[in-house]
mmCIF file of C-alpha atoms in Angstrom:
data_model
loop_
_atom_site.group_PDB
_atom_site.id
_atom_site.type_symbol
_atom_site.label_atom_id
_atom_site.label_comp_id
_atom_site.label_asym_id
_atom_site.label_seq_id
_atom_site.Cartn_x
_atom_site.Cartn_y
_atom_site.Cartn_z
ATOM 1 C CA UNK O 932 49.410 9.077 -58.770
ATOM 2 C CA UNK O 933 51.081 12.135 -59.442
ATOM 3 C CA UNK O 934 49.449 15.455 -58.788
ATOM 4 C CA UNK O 935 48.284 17.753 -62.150
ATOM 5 C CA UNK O 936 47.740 21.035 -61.389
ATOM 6 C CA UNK O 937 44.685 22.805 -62.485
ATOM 7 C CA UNK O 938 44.212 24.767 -65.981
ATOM 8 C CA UNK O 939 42.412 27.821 -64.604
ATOM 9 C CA UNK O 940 41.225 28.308 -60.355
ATOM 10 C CA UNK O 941 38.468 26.686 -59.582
ATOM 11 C CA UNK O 942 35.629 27.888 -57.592
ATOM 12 C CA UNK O 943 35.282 26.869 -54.345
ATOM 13 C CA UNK O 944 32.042 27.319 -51.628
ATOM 14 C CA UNK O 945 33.351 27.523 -48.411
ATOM 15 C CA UNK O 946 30.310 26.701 -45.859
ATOM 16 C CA UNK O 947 31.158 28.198 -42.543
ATOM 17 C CA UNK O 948 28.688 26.679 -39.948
ATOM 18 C CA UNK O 949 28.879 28.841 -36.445
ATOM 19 C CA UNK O 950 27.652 28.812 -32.902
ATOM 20 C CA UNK O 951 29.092 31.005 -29.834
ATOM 21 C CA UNK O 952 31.723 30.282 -31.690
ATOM 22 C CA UNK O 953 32.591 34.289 -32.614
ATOM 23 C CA UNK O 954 35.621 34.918 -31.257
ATOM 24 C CA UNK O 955 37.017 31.731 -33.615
ATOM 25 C CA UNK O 956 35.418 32.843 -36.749
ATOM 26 C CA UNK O 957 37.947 35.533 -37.967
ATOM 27 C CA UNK O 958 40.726 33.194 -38.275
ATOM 28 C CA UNK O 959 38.521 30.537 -40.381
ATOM 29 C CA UNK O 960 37.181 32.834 -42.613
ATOM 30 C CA UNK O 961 40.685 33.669 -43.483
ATOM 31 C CA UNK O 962 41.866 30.764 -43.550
ATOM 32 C CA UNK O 963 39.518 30.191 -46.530
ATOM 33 C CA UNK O 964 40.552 33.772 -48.161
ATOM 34 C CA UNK O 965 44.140 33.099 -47.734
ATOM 35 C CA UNK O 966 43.751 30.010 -50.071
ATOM 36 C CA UNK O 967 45.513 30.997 -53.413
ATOM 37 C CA UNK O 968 44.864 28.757 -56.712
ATOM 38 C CA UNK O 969 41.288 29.221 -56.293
ATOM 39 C CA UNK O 970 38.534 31.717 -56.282
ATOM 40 C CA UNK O 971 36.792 31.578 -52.954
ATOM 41 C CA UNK O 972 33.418 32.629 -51.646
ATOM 42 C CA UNK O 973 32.541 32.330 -48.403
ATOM 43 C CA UNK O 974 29.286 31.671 -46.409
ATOM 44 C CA UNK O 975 28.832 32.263 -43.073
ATOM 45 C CA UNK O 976 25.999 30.454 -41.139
ATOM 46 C CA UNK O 977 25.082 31.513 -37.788
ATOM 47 C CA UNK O 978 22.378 29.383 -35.843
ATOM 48 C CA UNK O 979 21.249 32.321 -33.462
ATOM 49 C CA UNK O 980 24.352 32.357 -31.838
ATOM 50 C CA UNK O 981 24.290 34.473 -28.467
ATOM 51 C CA UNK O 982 28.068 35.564 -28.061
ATOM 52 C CA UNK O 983 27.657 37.959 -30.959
ATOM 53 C CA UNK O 984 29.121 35.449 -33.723
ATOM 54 C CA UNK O 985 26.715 37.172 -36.237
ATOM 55 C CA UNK O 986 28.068 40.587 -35.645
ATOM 56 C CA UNK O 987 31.380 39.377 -35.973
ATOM 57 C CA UNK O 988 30.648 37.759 -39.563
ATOM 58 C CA UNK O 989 28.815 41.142 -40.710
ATOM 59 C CA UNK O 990 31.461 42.907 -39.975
ATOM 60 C CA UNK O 991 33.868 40.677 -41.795
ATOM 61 C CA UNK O 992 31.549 40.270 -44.736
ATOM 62 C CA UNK O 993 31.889 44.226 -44.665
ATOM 63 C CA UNK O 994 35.640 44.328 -45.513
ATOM 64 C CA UNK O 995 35.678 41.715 -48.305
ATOM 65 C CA UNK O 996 32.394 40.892 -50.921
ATOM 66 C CA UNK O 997 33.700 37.174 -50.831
ATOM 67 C CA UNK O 998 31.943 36.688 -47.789
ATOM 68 C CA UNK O 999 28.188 36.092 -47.653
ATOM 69 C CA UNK O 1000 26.406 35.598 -44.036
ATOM 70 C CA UNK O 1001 23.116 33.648 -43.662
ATOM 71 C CA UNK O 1002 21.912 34.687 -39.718
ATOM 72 C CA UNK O 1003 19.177 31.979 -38.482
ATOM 73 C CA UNK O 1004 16.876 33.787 -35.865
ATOM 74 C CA UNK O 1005 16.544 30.654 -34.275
ATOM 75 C CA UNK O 1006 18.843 27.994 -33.160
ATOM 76 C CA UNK O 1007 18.177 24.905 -35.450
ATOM 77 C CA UNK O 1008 20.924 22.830 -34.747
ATOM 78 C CA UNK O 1009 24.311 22.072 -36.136
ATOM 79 C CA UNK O 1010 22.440 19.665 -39.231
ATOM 80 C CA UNK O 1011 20.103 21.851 -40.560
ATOM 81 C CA UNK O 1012 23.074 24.551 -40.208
ATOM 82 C CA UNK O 1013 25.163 22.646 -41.956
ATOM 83 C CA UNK O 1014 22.064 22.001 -45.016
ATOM 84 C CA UNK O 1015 20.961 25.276 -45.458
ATOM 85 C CA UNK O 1016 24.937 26.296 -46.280
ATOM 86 C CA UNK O 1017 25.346 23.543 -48.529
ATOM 87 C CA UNK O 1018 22.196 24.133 -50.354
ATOM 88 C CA UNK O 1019 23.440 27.788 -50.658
ATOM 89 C CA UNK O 1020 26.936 27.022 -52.538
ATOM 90 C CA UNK O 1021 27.689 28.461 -55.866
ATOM 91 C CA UNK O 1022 31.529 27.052 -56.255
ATOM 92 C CA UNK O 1023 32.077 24.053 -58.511
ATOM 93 C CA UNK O 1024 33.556 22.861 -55.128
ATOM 94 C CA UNK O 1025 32.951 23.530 -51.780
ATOM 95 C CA UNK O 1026 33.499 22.440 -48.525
ATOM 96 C CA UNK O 1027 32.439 22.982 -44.723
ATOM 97 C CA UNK O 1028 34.508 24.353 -42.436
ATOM 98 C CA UNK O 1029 33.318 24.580 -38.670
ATOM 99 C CA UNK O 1030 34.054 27.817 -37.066
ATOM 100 C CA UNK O 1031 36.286 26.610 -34.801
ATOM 101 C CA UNK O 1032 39.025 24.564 -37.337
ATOM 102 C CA UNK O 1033 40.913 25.987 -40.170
ATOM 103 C CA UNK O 1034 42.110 24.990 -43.574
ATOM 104 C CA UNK O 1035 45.362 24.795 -44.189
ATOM 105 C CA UNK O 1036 47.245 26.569 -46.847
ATOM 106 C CA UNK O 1037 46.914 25.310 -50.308
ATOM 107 C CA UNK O 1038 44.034 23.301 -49.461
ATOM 108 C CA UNK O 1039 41.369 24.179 -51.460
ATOM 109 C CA UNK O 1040 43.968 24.408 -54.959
ATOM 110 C CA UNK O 1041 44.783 20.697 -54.510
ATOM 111 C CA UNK O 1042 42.137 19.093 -53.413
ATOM 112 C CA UNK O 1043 40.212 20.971 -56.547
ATOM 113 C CA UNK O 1044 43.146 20.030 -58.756
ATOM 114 C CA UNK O 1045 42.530 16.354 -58.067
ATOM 115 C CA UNK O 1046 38.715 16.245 -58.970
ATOM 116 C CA UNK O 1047 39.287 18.314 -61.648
ATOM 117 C CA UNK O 1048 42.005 15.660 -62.524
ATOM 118 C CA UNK O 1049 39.189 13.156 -61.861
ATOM 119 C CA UNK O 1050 35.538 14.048 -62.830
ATOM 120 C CA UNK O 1051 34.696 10.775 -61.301
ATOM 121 C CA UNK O 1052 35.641 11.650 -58.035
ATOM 122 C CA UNK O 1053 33.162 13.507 -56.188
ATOM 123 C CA UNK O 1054 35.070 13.754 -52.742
ATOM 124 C CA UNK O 1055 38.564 14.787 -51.342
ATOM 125 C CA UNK O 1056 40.302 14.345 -47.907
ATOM 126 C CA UNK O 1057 43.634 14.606 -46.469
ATOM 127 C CA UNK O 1058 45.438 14.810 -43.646
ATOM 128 C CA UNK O 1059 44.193 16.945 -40.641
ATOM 129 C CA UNK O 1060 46.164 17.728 -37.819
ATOM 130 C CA UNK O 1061 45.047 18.337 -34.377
ATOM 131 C CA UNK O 1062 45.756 21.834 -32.393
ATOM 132 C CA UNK O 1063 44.717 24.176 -29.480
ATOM 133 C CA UNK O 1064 45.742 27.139 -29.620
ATOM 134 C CA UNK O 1065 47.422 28.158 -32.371
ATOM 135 C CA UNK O 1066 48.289 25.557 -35.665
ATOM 136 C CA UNK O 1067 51.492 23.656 -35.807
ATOM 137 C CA UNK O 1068 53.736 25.069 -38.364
ATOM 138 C CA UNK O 1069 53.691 22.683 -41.796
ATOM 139 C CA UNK O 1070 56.257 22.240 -44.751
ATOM 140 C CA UNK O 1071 54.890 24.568 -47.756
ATOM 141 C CA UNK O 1072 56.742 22.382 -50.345
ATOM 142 C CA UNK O 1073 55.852 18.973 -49.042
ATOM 143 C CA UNK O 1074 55.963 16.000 -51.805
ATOM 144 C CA UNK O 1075 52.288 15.322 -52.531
ATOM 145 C CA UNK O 1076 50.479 12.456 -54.595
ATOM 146 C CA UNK O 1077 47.222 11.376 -54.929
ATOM 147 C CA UNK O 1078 45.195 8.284 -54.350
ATOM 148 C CA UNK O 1079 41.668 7.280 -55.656
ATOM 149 C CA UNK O 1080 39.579 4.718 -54.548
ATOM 150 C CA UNK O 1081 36.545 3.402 -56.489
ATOM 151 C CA UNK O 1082 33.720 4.596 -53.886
ATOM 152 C CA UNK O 1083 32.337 1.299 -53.001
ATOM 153 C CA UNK O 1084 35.931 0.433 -52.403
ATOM 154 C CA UNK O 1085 36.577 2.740 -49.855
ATOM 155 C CA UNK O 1086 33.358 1.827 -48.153
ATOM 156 C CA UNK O 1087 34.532 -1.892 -48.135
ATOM 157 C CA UNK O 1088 37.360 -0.544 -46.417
ATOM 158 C CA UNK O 1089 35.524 1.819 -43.899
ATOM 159 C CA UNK O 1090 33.376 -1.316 -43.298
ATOM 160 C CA UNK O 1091 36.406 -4.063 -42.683
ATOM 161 C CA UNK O 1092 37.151 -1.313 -40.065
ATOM 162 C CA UNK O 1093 33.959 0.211 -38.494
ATOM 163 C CA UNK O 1094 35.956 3.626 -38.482
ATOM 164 C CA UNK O 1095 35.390 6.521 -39.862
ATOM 165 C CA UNK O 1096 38.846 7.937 -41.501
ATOM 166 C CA UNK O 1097 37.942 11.464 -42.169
ATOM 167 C CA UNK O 1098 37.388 14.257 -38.920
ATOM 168 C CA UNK O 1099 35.774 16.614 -41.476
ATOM 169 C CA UNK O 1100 37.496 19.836 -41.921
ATOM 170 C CA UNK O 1101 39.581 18.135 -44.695
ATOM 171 C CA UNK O 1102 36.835 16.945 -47.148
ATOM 172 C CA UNK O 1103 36.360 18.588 -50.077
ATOM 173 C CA UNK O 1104 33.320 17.676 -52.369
ATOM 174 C CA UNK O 1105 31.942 18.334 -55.504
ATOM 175 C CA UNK O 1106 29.038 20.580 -55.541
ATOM 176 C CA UNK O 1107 27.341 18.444 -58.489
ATOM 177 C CA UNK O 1108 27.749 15.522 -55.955
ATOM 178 C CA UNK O 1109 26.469 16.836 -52.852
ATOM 179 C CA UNK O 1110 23.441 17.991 -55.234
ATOM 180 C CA UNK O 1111 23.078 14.270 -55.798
ATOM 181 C CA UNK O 1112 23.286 13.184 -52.923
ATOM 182 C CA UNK O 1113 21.407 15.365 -50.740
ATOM 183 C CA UNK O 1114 20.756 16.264 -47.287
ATOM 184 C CA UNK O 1115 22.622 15.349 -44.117
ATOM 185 C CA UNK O 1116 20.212 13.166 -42.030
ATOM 186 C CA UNK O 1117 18.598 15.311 -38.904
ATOM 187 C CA UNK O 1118 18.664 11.333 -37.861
ATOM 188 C CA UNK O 1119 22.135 11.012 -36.801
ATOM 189 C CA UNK O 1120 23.565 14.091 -34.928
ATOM 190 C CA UNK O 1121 26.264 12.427 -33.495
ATOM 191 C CA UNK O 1122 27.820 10.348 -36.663
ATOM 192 C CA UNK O 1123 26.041 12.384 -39.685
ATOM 193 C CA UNK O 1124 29.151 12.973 -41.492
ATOM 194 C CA UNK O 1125 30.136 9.068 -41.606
ATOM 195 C CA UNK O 1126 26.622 8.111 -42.842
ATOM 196 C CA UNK O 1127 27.188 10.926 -45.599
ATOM 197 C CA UNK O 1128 30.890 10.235 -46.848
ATOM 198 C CA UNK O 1129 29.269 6.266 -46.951
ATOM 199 C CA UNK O 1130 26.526 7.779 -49.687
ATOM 200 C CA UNK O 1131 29.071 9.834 -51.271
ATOM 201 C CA UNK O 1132 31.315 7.173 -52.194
ATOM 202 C CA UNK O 1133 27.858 4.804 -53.008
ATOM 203 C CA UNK O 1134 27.719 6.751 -56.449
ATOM 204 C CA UNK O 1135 31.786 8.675 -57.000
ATOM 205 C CA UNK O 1136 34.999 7.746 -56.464
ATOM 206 C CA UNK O 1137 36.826 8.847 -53.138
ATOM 207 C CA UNK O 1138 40.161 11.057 -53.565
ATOM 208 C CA UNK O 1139 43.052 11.662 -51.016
ATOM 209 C CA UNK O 1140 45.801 14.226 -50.888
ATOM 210 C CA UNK O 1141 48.611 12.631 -49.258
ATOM 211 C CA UNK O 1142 51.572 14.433 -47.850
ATOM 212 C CA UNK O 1143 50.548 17.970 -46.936
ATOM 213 C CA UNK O 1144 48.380 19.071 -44.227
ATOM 214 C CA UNK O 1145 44.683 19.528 -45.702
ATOM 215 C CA UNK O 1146 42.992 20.763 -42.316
ATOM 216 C CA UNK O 1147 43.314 22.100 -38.687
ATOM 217 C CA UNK O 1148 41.180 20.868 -36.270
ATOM 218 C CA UNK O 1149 40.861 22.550 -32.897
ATOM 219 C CA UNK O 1150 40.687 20.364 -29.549
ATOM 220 C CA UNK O 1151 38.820 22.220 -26.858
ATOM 221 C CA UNK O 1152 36.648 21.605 -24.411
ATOM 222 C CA UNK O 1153 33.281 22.463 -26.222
ATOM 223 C CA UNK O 1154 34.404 20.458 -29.614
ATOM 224 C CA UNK O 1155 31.319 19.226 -30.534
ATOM 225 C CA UNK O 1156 32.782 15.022 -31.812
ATOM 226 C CA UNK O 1157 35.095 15.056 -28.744
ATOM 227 C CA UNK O 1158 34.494 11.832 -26.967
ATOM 228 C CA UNK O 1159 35.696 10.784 -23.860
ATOM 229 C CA UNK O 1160 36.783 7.056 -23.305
ATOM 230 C CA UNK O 1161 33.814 6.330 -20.710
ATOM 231 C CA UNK O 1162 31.798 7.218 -23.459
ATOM 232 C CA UNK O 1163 33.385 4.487 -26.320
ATOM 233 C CA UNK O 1164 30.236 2.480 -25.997
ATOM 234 C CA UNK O 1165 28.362 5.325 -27.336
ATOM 235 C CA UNK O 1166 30.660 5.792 -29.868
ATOM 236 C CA UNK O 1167 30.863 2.594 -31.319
ATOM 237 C CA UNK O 1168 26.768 2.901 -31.553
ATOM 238 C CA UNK O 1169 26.553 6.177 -33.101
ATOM 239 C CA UNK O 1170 28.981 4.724 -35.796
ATOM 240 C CA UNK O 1171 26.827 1.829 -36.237
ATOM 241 C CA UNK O 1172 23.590 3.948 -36.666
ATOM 242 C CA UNK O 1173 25.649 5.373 -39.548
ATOM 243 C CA UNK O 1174 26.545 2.063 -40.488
ATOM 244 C CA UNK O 1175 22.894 0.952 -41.185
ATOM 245 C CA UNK O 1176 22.595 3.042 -44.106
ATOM 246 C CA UNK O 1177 23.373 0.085 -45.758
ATOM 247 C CA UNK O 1178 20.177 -1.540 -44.746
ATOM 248 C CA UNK O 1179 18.273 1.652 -46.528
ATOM 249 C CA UNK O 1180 16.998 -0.194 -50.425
ATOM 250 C CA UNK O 1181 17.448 3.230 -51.709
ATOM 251 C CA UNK O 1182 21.312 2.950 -51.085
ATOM 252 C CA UNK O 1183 22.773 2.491 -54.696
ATOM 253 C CA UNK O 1184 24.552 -1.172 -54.123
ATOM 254 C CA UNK O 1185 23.435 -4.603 -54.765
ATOM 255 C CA UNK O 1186 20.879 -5.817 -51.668
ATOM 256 C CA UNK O 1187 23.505 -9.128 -50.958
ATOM 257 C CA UNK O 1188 26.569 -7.144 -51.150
ATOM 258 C CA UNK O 1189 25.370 -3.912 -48.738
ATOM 259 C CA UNK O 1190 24.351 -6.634 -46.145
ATOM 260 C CA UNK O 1191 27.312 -8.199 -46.276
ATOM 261 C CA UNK O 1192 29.399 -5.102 -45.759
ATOM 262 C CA UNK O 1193 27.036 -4.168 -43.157
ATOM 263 C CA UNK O 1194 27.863 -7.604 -41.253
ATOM 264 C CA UNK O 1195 31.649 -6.903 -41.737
ATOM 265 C CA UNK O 1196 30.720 -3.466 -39.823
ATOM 266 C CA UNK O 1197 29.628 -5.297 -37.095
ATOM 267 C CA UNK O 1198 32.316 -7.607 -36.575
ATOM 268 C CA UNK O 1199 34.602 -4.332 -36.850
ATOM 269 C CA UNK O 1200 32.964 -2.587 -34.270
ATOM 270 C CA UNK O 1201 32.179 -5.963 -32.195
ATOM 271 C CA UNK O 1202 35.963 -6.525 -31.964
ATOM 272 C CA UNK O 1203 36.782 -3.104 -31.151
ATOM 273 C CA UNK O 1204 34.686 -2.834 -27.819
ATOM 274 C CA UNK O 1205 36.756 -5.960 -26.938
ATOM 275 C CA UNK O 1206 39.468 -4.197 -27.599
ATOM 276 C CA UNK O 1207 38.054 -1.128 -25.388
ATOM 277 C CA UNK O 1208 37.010 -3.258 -22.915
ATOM 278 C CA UNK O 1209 40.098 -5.003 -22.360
ATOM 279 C CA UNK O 1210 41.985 -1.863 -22.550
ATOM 280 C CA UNK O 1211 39.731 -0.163 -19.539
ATOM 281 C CA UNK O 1212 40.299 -3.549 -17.282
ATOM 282 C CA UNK O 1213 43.920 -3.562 -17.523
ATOM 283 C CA UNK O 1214 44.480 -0.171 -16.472
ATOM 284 C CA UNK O 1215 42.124 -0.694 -13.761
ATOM 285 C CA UNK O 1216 39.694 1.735 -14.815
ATOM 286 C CA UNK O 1217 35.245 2.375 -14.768
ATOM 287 C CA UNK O 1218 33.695 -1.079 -14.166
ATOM 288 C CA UNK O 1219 30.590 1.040 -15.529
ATOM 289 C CA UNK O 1220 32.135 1.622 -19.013
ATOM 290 C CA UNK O 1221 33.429 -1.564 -19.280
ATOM 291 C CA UNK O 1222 30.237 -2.901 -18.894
ATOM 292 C CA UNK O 1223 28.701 -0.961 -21.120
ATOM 293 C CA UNK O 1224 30.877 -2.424 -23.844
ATOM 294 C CA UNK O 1225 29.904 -5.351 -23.593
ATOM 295 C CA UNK O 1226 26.256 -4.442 -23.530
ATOM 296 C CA UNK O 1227 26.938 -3.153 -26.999
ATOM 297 C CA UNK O 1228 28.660 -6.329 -27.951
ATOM 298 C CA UNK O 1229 25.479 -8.511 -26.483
ATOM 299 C CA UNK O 1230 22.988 -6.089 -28.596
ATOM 300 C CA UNK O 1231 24.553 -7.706 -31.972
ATOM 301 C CA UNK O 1232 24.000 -11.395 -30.836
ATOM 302 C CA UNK O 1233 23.725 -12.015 -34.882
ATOM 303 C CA UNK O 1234 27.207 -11.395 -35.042
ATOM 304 C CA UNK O 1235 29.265 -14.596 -35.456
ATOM 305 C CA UNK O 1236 31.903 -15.039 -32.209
ATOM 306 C CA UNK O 1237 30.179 -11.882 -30.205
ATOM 307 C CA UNK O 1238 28.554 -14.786 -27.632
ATOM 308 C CA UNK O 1239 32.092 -15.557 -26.791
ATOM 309 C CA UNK O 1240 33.457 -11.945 -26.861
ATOM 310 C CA UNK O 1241 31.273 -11.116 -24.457
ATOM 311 C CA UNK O 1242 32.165 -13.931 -21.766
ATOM 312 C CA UNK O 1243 35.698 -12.786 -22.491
ATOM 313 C CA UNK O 1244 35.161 -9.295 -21.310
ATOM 314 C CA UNK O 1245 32.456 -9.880 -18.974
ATOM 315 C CA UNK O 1246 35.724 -12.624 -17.326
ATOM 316 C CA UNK O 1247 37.608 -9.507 -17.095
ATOM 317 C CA UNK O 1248 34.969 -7.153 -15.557
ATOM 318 C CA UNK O 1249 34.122 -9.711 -13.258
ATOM 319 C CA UNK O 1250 38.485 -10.044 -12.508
ATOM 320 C CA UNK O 1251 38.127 -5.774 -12.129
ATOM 321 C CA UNK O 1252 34.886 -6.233 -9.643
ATOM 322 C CA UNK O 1253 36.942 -8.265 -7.550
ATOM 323 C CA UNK O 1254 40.060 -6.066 -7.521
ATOM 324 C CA UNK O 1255 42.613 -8.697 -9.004
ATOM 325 C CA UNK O 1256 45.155 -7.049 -11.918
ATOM 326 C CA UNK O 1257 45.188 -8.722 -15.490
ATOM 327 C CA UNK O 1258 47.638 -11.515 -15.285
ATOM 328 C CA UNK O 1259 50.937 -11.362 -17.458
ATOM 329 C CA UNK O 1260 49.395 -12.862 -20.795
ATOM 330 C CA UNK O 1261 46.888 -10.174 -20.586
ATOM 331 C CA UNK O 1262 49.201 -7.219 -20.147
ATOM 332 C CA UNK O 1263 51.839 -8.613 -22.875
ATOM 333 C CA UNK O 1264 48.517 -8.405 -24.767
ATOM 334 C CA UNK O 1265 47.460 -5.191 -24.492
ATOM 335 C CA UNK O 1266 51.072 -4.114 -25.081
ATOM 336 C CA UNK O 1267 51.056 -5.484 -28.811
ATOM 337 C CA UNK O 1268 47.666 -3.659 -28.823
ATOM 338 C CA UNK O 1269 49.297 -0.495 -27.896
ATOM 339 C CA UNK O 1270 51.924 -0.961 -30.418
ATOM 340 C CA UNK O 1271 49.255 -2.184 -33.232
ATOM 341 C CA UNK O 1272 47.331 0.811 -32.729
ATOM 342 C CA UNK O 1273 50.638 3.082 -33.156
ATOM 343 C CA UNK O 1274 51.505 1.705 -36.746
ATOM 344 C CA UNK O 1275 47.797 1.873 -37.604
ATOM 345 C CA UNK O 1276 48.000 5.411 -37.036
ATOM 346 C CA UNK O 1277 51.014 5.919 -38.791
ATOM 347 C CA UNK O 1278 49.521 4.126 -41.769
ATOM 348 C CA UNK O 1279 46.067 6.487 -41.622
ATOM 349 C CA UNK O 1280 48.335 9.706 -41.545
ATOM 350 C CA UNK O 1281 50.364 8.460 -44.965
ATOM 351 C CA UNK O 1282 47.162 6.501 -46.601
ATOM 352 C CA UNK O 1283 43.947 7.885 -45.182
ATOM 353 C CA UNK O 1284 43.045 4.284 -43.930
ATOM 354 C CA UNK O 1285 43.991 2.272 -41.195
#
């Protein structure tokens, strides 16, 4: 649909989370001042950093009374960081922005323009884009439109997948909704913000801005949800520990139908450490990781067709050990993977699925 811009600004909670991450926070906390359209506060939490990331955020707070900071004298982790901001937001919006990223200009304006659009909708994403140093330059003007899904839509979709489309910096939520929904789970450190976007979008509708840049995220060495391939098994099982929220009776959804999506979670993720299996023993890579996923594929013996999957991979493990190269068929193969993959992530960067 076509944007509709907002009667009067909006207010908008921005929750800054920080540790040792100092020397980043200047440029996020403008970031979040520079947004126009809106009227911003921010909130700085800093989980006992020890590079002097709290001195840095008093003396920001000191220049401008937008900016609030909450200093933990003890480091409690990036969950219960991320809790105590939320539970401290007084916007009709807000959203949490790690240290380290930035949001990108016009953001807040309309992604707050959509739910006010929408009262249904109680969160927003985008599309982020990936830097290191300093942000790509975007269009200012870009065309824009919005999409909303029906929440147990999108988590149908999420589900057919196993992924998780959003890398955070570019949600949005309403305030009333994360009220309603409640805490992030100290549970799941590695894949909290799947499992929450899944009980967001149990009880509102899911919004997307598509066109403009929502979000910066920063690659770096010390990102917190960077993965490396040897570690995909782990991945894929951090996503399904999100995943079995569905089990949970309190999650609002019929009992047959949040089993069933579960079940299509597992087939997603099932398939995919095929995928990454078969990936790691063409290229001749780690025996180890390979074997690990399909360890992870034997753990979900429930899953129709994983008993096969997993003589298919362990076939090619076994073809690695040995040191014989994937025949032609297999390479051909993993060359319309490569390509599938591509388009797939041309379609998430127009549609915000994939």
């Amino acid at each position: 649909m076509r944007p509709v811009p907002a009667s009067a600004p909006p207010t908008v909670s921005v929750v800054v989370p920080c540790y040792n991450y100092g020397h980043y926070l200047p440029q996020a906390v403008g970031s979040a001042l520079a947004q126009e359209g809106v009227d911003v506060e921010v909130i700085v939490v800093d989980d006992a950093s020890t590079d002097g990331s709290a001195a840095v955020a008093w003396r920001l707070a000191s220049s401008d009374p937008r900016i609030s900071v909450v200093h933990h004298a003890t480091n409690q982790g990036h969950i219960a960081t991320y809790n105590d901001g939320l539970a401290r937001a007084g916007g009709r919006y807000v959203t949490l922005l790690s240290a380290d990223d930035l949001l990108a200009p016009g953001a807040l304006a309309r992604a707050a323009a959509l739910m006010e659009a929408n009262p249904r909708v109680g969160m927003v994403y985008g599309l982020p884009k990936d830097f290191t140093d300093q942000p790509p330059a975007v269009a200012q003007h870009e065309r824009c439109t919005w999409t909303v899904w029906g929440g147990r839509s999108w988590i149908a979709l999420a589900c057919a997948r196993g992924r998780n489309f959003i890398l955070s910096p570019e949600v949005v939520m309403r305030t009333e909704a994360v009220l309603s929904i409640g805490a992030y789970s100290s549970t799941l450190p590695h894949s909290g913000d799947l499992e929450y976007w899944l009980r967001a979008a149990a009880s509102w509708d899911v919004g997307r801005i598509n066109g403009p840049v929502q979000a910066f995220y920063r690659v770096h060495g010390a990102n917190m949800h960077q993965t490396q391939f040897a570690a995909a098994a782990v991945d894929l099982q951090h996503r399904l520990d999100a995943f079995r929220v569905l089990e949970d009776p309190r999650f609002p959804c019929p009992t047959d139908k949040r089993f069933r999506q579960l079940e299509r979670a597992k087939r997603a993720l099932s398939k995919e450490a095929v995928q990454l299996g078969s990936k790691e023993t063409a290229r001749g890579g780690s025996v180890e990781a390979a074997i690990e996923l399909r360890k992870f594929i034997e753990r979900l013996q429930d899953v129709p067709g994983n008993v096969h999957r997993a003589n298919v991979l362990q076939a090619r493990i076994s073809r690695l050990s040995q040191g014989r190269g994937p025949g032609t068929g297999r390479v051909a193969a993993q060359f319309v993977h490569t390509q599938l993959d591509r388009a797939r992530w041309r379609f998430w960067a127009m549609t915000g699925i994939s």
